[in-house]
Amino acid sequence: MSSKVDSLPADVSRVVIDAERLALLQGLGAMDTATDPDFDRITGLAAAIAEAPVALVSLIGSSRRRLKARIGLDEKETPTSTSFCAHAIAADKKTDVLLARDQRIVGETRIERGV
């Protein structure tokens, strides 16, 4: 396993480094391109509907999360190992309620659910 995902739980790491998923992501050719006006509009709409100060469109690579569109955050990318999105793509639809125990959701810097 890559040291960049060693800090993630094994089930999350398996999804993050899945070769088929990464090949599809690479095939899109979007990780290192400029922001997209369509994604910017969608992000703005999501922020407005949810009345949220932060809204993002994220692409999750093996070592980094690329923020293709963002409101309320200056960073263009963050490490995958610290990304809540890595956990979200790995969540089983039947058990994703377990994410509610994640400190990034319920802790001091929690993600507010606006919808």
Coordinates of C-alpha atoms in Angstrom, one line a residue:
M1 CA 0.0 0.0 0.0
S2 CA 1.2 3.5 -0.7
S3 CA 2.5 5.4 2.3
K4 CA 0.3 8.3 1.2
V5 CA -2.8 6.3 2.1
D6 CA -1.4 4.4 5.1
S7 CA -3.2 6.7 7.5
L8 CA -6.5 5.8 6.0
P9 CA -8.5 2.7 7.2
A10 CA -7.8 -0.3 5.1
D11 CA -11.3 -0.4 3.5
V12 CA -11.0 3.2 2.5
S13 CA -7.4 2.7 1.2
R14 CA -8.6 -0.2 -1.0
V15 CA -11.2 2.1 -2.7
V16 CA -8.8 5.1 -3.0
I17 CA -6.0 3.0 -4.7
D18 CA -8.4 0.8 -6.8
A19 CA -6.7 0.5 -10.2
E20 CA -10.0 0.6 -12.2
R21 CA -11.2 3.8 -10.4
L22 CA -7.9 5.5 -10.8
A23 CA -7.7 4.5 -14.5
L24 CA -11.2 6.1 -15.0
L25 CA -10.1 9.2 -13.2
Q26 CA -7.0 9.5 -15.3
G27 CA -9.0 8.8 -18.4
L28 CA -11.1 11.9 -17.6
G29 CA -7.9 14.0 -17.8
A30 CA -9.4 16.4 -15.3
M31 CA -7.1 16.2 -12.3
D32 CA -4.6 18.9 -13.4
T33 CA -6.8 21.1 -15.6
A34 CA -8.1 24.5 -14.7
T35 CA -11.4 25.0 -12.9
D36 CA -14.5 24.4 -15.0
P37 CA -17.2 27.1 -15.3
D38 CA -19.9 24.5 -15.2
F39 CA -18.6 23.0 -12.0
D40 CA -18.3 26.5 -10.6
R41 CA -22.0 27.1 -11.3
I42 CA -23.0 23.8 -9.7
T43 CA -20.9 24.6 -6.6
G44 CA -22.4 28.0 -6.3
L45 CA -25.9 26.6 -6.6
A46 CA -25.2 23.9 -4.0
A47 CA -23.8 26.5 -1.6
A48 CA -26.9 28.7 -2.1
I49 CA -29.4 25.9 -1.7
A50 CA -27.7 24.5 1.4
E51 CA -26.9 28.0 2.7
A52 CA -23.4 26.6 3.2
P53 CA -20.2 28.7 3.5
V54 CA -18.2 25.9 1.8
A55 CA -19.1 23.9 -1.2
L56 CA -16.7 21.8 -3.3
V57 CA -16.4 19.5 -6.3
S58 CA -13.6 17.1 -5.5
L59 CA -11.7 14.5 -7.5
I60 CA -10.0 11.9 -5.4
G61 CA -6.7 10.7 -6.6
S62 CA -4.4 8.2 -4.8
S63 CA -2.5 10.9 -3.0
R64 CA -4.4 14.1 -3.4
R65 CA -7.9 15.5 -3.6
R66 CA -8.2 18.0 -6.4
L67 CA -10.8 20.7 -5.8
K68 CA -12.2 21.4 -9.3
A69 CA -14.6 24.0 -8.0
R70 CA -14.7 25.6 -4.6
I71 CA -16.5 28.2 -2.6
G72 CA -15.2 29.2 0.9
L73 CA -11.8 27.5 0.6
D74 CA -8.6 28.8 -1.0
E75 CA -6.7 25.5 -1.4
K76 CA -6.7 23.9 -4.8
E77 CA -5.9 20.5 -3.5
T78 CA -5.4 18.6 -0.2
P79 CA -3.9 15.2 0.7
T80 CA -6.3 12.3 0.1
S81 CA -5.2 11.0 3.5
T82 CA -6.9 13.9 5.2
S83 CA -10.0 14.0 2.9
F84 CA -13.4 13.2 4.2
C85 CA -14.3 12.6 0.5
A86 CA -12.0 9.5 0.5
H87 CA -14.2 8.0 3.2
A88 CA -17.4 9.0 1.4
I89 CA -16.5 7.2 -1.8
A90 CA -15.7 4.1 0.2
A91 CA -18.8 4.2 2.3
D92 CA -21.2 1.3 1.8
K93 CA -24.7 2.8 1.2
K94 CA -26.1 0.5 4.0
T95 CA -23.6 1.6 6.6
D96 CA -22.7 5.2 5.8
V97 CA -24.4 6.2 9.0
L98 CA -21.1 5.2 10.6
L99 CA -19.6 8.3 9.1
A100 CA -21.6 10.3 11.6
R101 CA -19.1 9.1 14.2
D102 CA -16.2 10.6 12.2
Q103 CA -14.6 13.6 14.1
R104 CA -14.5 15.5 10.9
I105 CA -18.3 15.5 11.0
V106 CA -19.2 15.6 14.7
G107 CA -16.0 17.1 16.1
E108 CA -15.0 20.7 16.7
T109 CA -14.4 21.3 13.0
R110 CA -17.5 19.4 11.9
I111 CA -19.1 19.4 8.5
E112 CA -22.6 20.8 8.8
R113 CA -25.4 19.0 7.0
G114 CA -27.4 21.7 5.3
V115 CA -29.7 19.6 3.3

